[in-house]
mmCIF file of C-alpha atoms and ligand atoms in Angstrom:
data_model
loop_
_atom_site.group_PDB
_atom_site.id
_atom_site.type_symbol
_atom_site.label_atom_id
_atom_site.label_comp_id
_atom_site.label_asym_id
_atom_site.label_seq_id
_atom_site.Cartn_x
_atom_site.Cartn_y
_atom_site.Cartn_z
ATOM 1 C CA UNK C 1 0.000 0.000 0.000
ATOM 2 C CA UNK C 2 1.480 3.618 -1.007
ATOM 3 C CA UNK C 3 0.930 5.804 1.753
ATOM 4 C CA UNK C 4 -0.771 9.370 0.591
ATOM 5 C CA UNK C 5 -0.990 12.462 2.237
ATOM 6 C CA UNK C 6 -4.149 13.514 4.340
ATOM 7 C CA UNK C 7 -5.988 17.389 2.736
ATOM 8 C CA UNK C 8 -9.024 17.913 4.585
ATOM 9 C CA UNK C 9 -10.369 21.512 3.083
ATOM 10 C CA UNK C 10 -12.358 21.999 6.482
ATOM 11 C CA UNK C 11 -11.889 22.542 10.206
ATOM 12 C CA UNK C 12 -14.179 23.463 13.060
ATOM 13 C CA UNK C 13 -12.700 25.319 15.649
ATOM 14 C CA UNK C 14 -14.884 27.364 18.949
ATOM 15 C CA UNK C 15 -17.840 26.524 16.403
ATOM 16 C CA UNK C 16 -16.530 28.724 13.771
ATOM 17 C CA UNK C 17 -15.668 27.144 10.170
ATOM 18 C CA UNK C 18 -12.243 27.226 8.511
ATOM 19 C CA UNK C 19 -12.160 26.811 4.889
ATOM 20 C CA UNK C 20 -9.318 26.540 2.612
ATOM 21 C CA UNK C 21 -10.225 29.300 0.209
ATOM 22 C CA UNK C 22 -10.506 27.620 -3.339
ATOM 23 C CA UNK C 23 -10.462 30.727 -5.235
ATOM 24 C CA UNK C 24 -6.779 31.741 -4.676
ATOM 25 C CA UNK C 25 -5.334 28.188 -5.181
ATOM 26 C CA UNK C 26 -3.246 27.107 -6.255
ATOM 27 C CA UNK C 27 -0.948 30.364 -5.906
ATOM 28 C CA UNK C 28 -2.022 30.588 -2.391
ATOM 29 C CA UNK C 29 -3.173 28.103 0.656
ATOM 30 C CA UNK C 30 -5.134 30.408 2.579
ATOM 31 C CA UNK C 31 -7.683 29.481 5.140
ATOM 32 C CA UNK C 32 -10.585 31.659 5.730
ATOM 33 C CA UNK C 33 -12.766 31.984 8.743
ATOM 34 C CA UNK C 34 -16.534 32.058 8.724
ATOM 35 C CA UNK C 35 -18.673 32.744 11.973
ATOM 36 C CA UNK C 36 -21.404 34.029 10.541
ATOM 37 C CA UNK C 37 -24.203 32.159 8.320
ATOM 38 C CA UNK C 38 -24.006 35.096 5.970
ATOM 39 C CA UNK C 39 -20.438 34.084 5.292
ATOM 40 C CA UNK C 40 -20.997 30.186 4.993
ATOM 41 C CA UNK C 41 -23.572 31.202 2.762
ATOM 42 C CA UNK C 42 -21.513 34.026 0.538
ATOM 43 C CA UNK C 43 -18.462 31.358 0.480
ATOM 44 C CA UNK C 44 -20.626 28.837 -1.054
ATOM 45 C CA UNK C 45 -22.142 31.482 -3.221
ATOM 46 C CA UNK C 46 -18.853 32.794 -4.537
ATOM 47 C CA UNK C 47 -17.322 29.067 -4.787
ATOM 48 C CA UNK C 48 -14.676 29.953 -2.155
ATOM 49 C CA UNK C 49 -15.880 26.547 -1.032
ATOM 50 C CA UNK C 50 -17.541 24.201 -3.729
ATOM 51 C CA UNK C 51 -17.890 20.438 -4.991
ATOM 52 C CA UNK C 52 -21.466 19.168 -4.397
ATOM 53 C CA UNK C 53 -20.353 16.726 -0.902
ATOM 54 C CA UNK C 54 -18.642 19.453 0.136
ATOM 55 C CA UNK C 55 -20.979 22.407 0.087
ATOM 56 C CA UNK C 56 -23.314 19.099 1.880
ATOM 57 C CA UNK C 57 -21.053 19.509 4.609
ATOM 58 C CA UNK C 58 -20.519 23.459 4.881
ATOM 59 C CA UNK C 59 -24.331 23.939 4.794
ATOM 60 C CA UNK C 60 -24.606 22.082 7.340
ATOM 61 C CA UNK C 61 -22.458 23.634 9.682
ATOM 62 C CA UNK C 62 -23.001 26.912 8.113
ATOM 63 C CA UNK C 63 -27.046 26.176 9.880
ATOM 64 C CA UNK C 64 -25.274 25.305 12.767
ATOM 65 C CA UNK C 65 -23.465 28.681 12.703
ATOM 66 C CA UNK C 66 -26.514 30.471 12.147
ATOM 67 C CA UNK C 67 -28.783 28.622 14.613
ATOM 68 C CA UNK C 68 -25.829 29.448 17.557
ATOM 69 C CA UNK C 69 -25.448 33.215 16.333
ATOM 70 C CA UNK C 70 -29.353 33.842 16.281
ATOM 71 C CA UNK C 71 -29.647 32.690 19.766
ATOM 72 C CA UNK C 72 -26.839 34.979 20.897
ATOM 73 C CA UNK C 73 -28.368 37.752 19.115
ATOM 74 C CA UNK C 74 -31.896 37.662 20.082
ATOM 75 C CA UNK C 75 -32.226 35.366 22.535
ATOM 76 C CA UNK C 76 -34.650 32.904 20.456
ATOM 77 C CA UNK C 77 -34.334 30.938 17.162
ATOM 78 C CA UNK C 78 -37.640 32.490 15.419
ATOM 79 C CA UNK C 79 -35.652 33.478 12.584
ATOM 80 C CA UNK C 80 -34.185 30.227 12.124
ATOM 81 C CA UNK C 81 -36.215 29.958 9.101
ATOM 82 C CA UNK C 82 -34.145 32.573 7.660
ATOM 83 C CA UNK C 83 -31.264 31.181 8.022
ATOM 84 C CA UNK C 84 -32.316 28.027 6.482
ATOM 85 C CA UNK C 85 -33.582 29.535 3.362
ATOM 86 C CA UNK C 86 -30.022 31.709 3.734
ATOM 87 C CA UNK C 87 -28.022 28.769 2.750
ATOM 88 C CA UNK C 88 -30.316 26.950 0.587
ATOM 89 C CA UNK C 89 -29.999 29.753 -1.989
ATOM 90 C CA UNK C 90 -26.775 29.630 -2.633
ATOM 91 C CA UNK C 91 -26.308 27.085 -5.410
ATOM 92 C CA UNK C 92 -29.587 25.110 -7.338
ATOM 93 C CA UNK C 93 -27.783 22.286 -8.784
ATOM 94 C CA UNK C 94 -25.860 20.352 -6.300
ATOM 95 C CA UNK C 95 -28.044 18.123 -4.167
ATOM 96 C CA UNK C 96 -25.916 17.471 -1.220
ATOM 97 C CA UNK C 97 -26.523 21.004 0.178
ATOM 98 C CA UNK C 98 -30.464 20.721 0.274
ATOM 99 C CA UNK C 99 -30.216 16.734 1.409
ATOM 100 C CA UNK C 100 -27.815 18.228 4.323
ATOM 101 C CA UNK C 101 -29.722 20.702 5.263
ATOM 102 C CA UNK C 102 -33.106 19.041 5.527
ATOM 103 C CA UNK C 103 -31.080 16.615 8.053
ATOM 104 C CA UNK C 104 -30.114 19.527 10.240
ATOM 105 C CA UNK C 105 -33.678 21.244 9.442
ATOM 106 C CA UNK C 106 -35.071 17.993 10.788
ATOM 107 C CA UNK C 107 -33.193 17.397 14.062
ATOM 108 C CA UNK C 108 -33.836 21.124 15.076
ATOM 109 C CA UNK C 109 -37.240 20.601 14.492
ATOM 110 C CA UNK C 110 -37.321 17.400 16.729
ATOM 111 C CA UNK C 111 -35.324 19.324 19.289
ATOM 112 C CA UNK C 112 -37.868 22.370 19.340
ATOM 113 C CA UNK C 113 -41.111 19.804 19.498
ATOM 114 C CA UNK C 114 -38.741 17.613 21.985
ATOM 115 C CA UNK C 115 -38.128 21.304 24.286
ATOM 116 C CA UNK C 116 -34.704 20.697 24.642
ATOM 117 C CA UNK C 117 -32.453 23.632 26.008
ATOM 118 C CA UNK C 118 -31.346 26.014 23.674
ATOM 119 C CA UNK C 119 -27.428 25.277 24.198
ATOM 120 C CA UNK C 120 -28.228 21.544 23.901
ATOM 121 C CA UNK C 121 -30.490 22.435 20.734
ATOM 122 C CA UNK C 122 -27.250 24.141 19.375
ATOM 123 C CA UNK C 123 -24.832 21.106 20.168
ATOM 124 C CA UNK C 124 -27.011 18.804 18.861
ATOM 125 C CA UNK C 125 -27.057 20.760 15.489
ATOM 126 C CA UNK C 126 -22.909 21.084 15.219
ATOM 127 C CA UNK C 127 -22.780 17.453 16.076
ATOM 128 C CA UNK C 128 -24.635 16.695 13.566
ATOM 129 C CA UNK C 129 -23.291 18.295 10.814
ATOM 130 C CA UNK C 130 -20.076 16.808 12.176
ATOM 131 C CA UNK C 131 -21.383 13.762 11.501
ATOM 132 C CA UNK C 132 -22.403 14.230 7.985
ATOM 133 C CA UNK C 133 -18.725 15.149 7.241
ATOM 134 C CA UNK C 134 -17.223 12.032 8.969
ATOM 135 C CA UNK C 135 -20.164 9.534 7.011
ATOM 136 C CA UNK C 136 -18.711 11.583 3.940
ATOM 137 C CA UNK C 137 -15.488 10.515 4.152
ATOM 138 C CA UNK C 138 -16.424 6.727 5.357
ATOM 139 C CA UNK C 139 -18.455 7.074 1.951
ATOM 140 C CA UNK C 140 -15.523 8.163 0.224
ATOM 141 C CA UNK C 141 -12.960 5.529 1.253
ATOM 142 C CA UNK C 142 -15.403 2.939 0.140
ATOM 143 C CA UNK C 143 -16.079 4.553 -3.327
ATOM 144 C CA UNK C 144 -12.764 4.451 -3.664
ATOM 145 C CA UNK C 145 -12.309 0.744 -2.604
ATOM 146 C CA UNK C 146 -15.147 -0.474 -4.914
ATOM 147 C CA UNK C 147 -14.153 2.148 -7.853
ATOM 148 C CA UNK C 148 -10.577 1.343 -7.516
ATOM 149 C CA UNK C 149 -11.029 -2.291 -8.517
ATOM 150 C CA UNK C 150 -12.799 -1.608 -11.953
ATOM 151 C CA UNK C 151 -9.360 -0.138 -13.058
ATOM 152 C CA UNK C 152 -7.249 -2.023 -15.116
ATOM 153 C CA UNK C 153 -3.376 -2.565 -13.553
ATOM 154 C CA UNK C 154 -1.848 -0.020 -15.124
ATOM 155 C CA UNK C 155 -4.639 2.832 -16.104
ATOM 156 C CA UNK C 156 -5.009 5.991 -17.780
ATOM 157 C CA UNK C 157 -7.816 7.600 -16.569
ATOM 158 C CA UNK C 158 -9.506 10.953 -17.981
ATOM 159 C CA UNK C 159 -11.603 12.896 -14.945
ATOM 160 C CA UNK C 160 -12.835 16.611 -14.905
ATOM 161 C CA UNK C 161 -13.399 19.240 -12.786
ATOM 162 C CA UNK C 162 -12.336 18.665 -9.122
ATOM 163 C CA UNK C 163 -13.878 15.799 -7.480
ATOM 164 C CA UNK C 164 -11.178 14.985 -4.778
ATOM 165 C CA UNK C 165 -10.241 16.043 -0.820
ATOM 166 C CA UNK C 166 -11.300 19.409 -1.961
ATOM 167 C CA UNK C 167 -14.722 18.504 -3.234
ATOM 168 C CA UNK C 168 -15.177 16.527 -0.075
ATOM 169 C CA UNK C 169 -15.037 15.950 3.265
ATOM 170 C CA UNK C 170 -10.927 15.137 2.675
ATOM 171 C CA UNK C 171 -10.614 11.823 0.255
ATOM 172 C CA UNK C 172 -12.749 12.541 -2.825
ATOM 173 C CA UNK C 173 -15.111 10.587 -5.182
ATOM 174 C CA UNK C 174 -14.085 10.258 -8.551
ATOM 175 C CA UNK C 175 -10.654 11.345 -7.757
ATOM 176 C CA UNK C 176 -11.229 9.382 -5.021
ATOM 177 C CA UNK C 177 -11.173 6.120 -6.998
ATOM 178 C CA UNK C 178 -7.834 7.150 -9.097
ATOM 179 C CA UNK C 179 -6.316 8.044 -4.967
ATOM 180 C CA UNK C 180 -7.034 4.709 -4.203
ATOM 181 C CA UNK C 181 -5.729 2.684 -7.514
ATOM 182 C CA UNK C 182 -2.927 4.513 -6.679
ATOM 183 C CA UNK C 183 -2.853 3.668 -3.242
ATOM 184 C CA UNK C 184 -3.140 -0.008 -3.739
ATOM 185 C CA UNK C 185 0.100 0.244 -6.029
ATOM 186 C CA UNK C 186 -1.462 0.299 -9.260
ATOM 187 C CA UNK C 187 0.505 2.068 -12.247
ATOM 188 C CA UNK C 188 -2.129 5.274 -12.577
ATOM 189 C CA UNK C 189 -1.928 8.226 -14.982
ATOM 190 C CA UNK C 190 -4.598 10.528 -14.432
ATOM 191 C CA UNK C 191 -5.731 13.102 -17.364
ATOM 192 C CA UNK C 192 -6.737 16.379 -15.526
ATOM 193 C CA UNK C 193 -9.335 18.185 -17.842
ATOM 194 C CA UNK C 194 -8.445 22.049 -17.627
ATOM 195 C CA UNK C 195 -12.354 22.992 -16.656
ATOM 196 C CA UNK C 196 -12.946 25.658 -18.482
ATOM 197 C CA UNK C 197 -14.389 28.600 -17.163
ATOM 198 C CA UNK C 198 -13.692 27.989 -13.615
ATOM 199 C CA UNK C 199 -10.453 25.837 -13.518
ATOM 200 C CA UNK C 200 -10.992 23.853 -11.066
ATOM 201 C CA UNK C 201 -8.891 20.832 -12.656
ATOM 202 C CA UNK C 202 -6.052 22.796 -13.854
ATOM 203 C CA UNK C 203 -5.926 25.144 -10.362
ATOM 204 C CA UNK C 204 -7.326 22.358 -8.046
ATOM 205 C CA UNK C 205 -7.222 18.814 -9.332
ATOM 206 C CA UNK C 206 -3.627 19.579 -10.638
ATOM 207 C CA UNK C 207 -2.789 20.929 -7.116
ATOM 208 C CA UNK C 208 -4.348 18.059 -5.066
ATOM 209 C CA UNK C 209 -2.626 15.815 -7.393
ATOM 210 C CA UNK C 210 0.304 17.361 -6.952
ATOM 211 C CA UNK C 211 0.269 17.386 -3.175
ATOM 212 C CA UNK C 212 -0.481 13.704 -3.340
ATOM 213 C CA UNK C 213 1.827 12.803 -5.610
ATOM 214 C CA UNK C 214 -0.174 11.178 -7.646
ATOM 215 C CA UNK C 215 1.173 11.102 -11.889
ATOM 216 C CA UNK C 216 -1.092 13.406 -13.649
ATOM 217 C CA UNK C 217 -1.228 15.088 -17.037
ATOM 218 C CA UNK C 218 -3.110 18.756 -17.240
ATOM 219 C CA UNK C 219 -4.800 18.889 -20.871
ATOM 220 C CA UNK C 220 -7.090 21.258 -22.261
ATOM 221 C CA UNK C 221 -11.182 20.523 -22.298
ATOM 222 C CA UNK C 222 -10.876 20.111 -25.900
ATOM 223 C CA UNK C 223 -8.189 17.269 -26.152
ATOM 224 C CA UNK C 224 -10.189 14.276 -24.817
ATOM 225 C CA UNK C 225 -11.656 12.855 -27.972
ATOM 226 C CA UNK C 226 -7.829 12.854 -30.090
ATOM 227 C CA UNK C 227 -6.473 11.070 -26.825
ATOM 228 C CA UNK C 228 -9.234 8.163 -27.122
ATOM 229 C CA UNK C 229 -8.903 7.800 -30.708
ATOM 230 C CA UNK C 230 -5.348 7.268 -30.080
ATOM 231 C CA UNK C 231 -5.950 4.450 -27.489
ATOM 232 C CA UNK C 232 -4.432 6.537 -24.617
ATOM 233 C CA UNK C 233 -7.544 6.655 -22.487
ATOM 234 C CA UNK C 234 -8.875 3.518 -20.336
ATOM 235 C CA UNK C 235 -11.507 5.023 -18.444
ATOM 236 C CA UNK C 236 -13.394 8.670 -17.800
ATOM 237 C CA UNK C 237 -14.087 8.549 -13.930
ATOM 238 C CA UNK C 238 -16.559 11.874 -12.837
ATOM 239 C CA UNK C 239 -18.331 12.948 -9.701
ATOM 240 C CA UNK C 240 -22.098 13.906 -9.739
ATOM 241 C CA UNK C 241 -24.324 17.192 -8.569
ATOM 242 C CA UNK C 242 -27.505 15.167 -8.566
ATOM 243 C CA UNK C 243 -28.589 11.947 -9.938
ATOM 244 C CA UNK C 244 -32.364 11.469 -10.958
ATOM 245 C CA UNK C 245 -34.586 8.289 -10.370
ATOM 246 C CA UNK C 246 -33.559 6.804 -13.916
ATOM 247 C CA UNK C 247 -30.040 7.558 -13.613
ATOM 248 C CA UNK C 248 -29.471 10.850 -15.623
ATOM 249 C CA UNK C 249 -26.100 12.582 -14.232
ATOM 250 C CA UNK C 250 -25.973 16.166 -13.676
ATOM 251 C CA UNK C 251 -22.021 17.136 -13.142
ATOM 252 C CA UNK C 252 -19.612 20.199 -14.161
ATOM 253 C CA UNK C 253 -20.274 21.192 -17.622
ATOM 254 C CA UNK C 254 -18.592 19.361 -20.191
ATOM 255 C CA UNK C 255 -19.086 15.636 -18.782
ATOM 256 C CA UNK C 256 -21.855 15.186 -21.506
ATOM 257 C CA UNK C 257 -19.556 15.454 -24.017
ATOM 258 C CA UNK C 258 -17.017 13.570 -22.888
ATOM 259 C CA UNK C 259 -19.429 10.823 -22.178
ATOM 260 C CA UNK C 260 -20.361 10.880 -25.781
ATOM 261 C CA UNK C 261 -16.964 10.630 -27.324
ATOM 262 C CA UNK C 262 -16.616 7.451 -24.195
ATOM 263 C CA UNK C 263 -19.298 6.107 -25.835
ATOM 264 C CA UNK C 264 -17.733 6.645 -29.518
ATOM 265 C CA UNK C 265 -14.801 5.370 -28.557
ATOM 266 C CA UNK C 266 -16.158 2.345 -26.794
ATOM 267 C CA UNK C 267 -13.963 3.591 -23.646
ATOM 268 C CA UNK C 268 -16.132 3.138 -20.036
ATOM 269 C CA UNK C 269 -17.753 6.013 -18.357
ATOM 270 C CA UNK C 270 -17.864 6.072 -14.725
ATOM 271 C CA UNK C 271 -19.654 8.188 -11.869
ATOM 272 C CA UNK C 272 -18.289 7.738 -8.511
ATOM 273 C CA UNK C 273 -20.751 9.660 -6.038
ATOM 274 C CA UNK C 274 -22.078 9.177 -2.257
ATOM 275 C CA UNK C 275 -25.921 8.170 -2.196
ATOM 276 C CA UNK C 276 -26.526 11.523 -0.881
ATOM 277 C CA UNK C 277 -26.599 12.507 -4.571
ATOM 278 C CA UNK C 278 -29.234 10.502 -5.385
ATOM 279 C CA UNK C 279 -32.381 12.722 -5.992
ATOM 280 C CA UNK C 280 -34.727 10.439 -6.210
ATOM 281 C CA UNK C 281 -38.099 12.341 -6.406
ATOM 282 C CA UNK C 282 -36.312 14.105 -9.165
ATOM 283 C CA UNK C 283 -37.866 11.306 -12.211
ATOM 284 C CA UNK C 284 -34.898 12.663 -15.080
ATOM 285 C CA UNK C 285 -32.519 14.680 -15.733
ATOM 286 C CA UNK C 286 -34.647 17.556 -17.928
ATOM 287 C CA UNK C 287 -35.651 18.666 -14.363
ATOM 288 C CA UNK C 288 -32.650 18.987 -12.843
ATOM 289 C CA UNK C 289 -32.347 22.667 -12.411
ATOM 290 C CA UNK C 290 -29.035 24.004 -14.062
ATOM 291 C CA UNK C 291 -26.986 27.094 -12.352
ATOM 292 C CA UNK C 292 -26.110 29.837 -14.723
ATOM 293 C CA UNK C 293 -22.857 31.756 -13.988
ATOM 294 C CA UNK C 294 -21.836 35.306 -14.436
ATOM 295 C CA UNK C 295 -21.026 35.813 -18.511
ATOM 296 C CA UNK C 296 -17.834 36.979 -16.839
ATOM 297 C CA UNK C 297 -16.349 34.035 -16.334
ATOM 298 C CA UNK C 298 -16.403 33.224 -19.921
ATOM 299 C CA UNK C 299 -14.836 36.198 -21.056
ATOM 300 C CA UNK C 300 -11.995 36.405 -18.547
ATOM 301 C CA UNK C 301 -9.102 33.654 -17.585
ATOM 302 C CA UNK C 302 -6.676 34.424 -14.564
ATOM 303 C CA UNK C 303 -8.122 37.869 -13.913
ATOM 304 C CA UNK C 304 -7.883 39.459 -17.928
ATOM 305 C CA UNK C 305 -10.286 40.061 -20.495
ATOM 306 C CA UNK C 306 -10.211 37.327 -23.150
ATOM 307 C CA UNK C 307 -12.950 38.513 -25.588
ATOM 308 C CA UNK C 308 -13.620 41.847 -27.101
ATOM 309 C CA UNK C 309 -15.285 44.653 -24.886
ATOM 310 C CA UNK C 310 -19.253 44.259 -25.313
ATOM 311 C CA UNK C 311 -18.998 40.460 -26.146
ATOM 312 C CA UNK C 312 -21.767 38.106 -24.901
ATOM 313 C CA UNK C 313 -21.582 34.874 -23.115
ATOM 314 C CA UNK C 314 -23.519 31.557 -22.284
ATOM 315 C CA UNK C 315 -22.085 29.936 -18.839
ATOM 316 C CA UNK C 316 -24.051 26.930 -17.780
ATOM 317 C CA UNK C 317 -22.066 25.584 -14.896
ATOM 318 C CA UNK C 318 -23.620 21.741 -15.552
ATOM 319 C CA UNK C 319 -24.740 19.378 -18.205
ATOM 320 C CA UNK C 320 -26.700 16.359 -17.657
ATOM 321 C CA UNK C 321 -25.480 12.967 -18.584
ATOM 322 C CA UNK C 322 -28.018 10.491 -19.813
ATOM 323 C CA UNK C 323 -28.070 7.332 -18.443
ATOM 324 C CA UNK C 324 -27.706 5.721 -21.453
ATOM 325 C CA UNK C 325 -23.846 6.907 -21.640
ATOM 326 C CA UNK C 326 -22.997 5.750 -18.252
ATOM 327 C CA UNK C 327 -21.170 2.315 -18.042
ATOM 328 C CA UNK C 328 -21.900 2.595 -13.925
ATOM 329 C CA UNK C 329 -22.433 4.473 -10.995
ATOM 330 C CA UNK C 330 -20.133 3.558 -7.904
ATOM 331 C CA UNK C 331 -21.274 4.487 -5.189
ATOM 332 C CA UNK C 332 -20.383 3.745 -1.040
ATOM 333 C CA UNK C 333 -23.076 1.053 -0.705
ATOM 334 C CA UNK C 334 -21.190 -0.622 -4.086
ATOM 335 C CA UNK C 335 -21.559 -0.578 -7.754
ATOM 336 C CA UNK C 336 -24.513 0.183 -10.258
ATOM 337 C CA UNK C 337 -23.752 -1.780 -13.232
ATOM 338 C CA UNK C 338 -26.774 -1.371 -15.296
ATOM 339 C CA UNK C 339 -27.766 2.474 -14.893
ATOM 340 C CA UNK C 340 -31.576 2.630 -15.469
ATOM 341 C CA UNK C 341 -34.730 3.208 -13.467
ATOM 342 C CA UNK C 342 -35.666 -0.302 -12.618
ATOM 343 C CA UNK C 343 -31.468 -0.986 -11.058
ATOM 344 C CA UNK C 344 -31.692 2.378 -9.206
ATOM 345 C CA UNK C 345 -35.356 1.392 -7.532
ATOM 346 C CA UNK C 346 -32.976 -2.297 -6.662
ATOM 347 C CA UNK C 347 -30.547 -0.734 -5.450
ATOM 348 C CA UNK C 348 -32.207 1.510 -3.019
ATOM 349 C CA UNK C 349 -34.363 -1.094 -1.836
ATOM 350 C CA UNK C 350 -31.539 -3.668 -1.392
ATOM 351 C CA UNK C 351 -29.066 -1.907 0.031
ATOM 352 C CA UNK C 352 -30.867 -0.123 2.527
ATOM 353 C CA UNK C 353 -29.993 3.822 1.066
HETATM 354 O O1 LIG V 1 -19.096 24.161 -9.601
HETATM 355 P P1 LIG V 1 -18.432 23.145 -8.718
HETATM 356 O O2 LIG V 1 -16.944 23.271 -8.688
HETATM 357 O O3 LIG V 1 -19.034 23.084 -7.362
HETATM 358 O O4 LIG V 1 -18.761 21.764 -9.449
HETATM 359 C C1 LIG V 1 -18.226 20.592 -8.950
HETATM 360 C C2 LIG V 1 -18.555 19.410 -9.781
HETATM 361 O O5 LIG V 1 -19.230 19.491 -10.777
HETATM 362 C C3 LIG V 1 -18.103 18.085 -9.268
HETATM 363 O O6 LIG V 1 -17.833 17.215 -10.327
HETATM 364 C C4 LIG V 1 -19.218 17.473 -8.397
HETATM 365 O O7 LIG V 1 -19.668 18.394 -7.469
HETATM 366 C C5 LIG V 1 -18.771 16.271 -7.693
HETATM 367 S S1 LIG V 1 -17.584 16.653 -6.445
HETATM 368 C C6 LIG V 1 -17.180 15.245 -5.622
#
């Protein structure tokens, strides 16, 4: 077994969050501290923290935050309401943050019907965010365990956007799976997609790779399809935002088509994601609702102007994946081999999610 360093993006300290801040890596490791639900929610917002598990997890404690700081303030938690519907619009697509946040909705609700003391109310609710971040990375260990093992000996695998420790609670999910080939000594190359307009592969999967020491290859968004017709590709490994009932993907924009030119190329498409993605009551993927960014991270890269003054831009942040292109879904509760409605409805029911 290679031994691989530990990056946990998160820390809780006198209930107050740190937070690596993802926008100035990877110049800069700088960690931020939010002790207001305002700020959890403006650092989800502005993708200072981001990665669907992850903004799960900061939501969470972000309502935690803001359920402690209301009760200082006013002596009562009748706005907690507010604080609630604070966090939840932050980002539409991702499915982790409203699943996490009905959790901690939930237990204050049983607390408040249950009369508990405010100050054990307010434990209750850090505790249990805590505990969504630890099941995270539990989840994340095992994706990686059951992911790892659909990887050839020595594989070249394509993933995009940033799906690793700093997606997560600290291991990752689709970069999870190439962490833990690599662990168990298998000969990995992994092909970091650029992520285009955002960066998060070339500034953060690059970095975490990096820091891991894990063999990696930055390439731009547009180079997957010449590497699979030249055989250099094994396997495209993604993350999710949501998965529907019959197993359409939404993920960072640009896994469509690179799940069409898998399926061209006769190359196998995985998504690695905790069950917490699964949406369920959502029936496909046309209702998925898709976040649109500011044009202005089209027309800029690094800071400067890439496009004439007065140019307009289209920035969907996420596509949706059909079912149909997805070879399986790996998940912590094991593997989805045959990615339809009537598997998914199995699974669930089998497996206890
Ligand atoms: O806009 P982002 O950076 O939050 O988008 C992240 C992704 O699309 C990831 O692939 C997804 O959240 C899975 S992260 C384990």
């Amino acid at each position: 077994m290679k031994k691989i360093k530990d990056l946990r993006p998160i820390k809780l300290e006198n209930n107050q969050l740190h937070v690596i801040n993802q926008l100035k890596l990877p110049q800069t490791t700088e960690w931020v501290r939010l002790s207001t639900y305002q700020e959890v929610a403006r650092a989800i917002k502005e993708m200072v923290v981001r990665g669907a598990p992850l903004i799960g997890i900061v939501g969470a404690y972000g309502f935690a935050i803001g359920i402690n700081q209301i009760y200082r303030e006013q002596g009562n938690f009748s706005s907690a309401e507010d604080v609630l519907q604070t966090l939840k619009n932050t980002r539409p697509t991702a499915v982790n943050l409203f699943w996490a946040l009905e959790r901690v909705w939930r237990k204050f609700e049983r607390a408040m019907a249950d009369k508990k003391p405010p100050e054990e109310v307010i434990k209750m609710l850090f505790k249990e965010a805590n505990k969504i971040e630890l099941e995270d990375y539990h989840a994340n260990r095992a994706i990686g365990g059951y992911g790892q093992v659909l990887l050839p000996e020595k594989a070249r695998v394509l993933t995009h956007c940033n799906t690793g420790a700093l997606a997560t609670s600290g291991w990752g999910t689709a970069l999870g799976v190439i962490r833990s080939a690599y662990e168990e000594g298998k000969d990995v190359l992994a092909y970091v997609d650029e992520t285009r307009p955002y960066l998060q592969g070339a500034r953060l999967t690059a970095w975490e790779l990096q820091y891991e020491g894990i063999p990696h290859l930055l390439i731009t968004d547009n180079s997957a399809g010449f590497l699979m017709k030249k055989g250099m590709v094994d396997a495209v490994i993604v993350g999710a935002d949501r998965i529907t009932g019959n197993g359409d993907v939404a993920n960072k924009i640009g896994t469509y088509s690179l799940s069409v030119l898998a399926k061209e190329h006769g190359i196998p498409f995985y998504v690695a994601a905790p069950t917490s993605t699964f949406d369920l009551e959502t029936l496909s993927g046309e209702e998925i609702p898709i976040e649109e960014r500011s044009e202005d991270e089209v027309k800029t890269c690094g800071g400067c102007s890439i496009a004439p003054e007065g140019t307009k831009a289209l920035n969907y942040s996420f596509d949706v994946t059909p079912a149909s292109n997805i070879t399986a879904i790996i998940t912590e509760k094991g593997i989805i081999s045959h990615v339809d409605r009537d598997h998914i409805e199995k699974f669930i029911k089998y497996r206890g999610v």
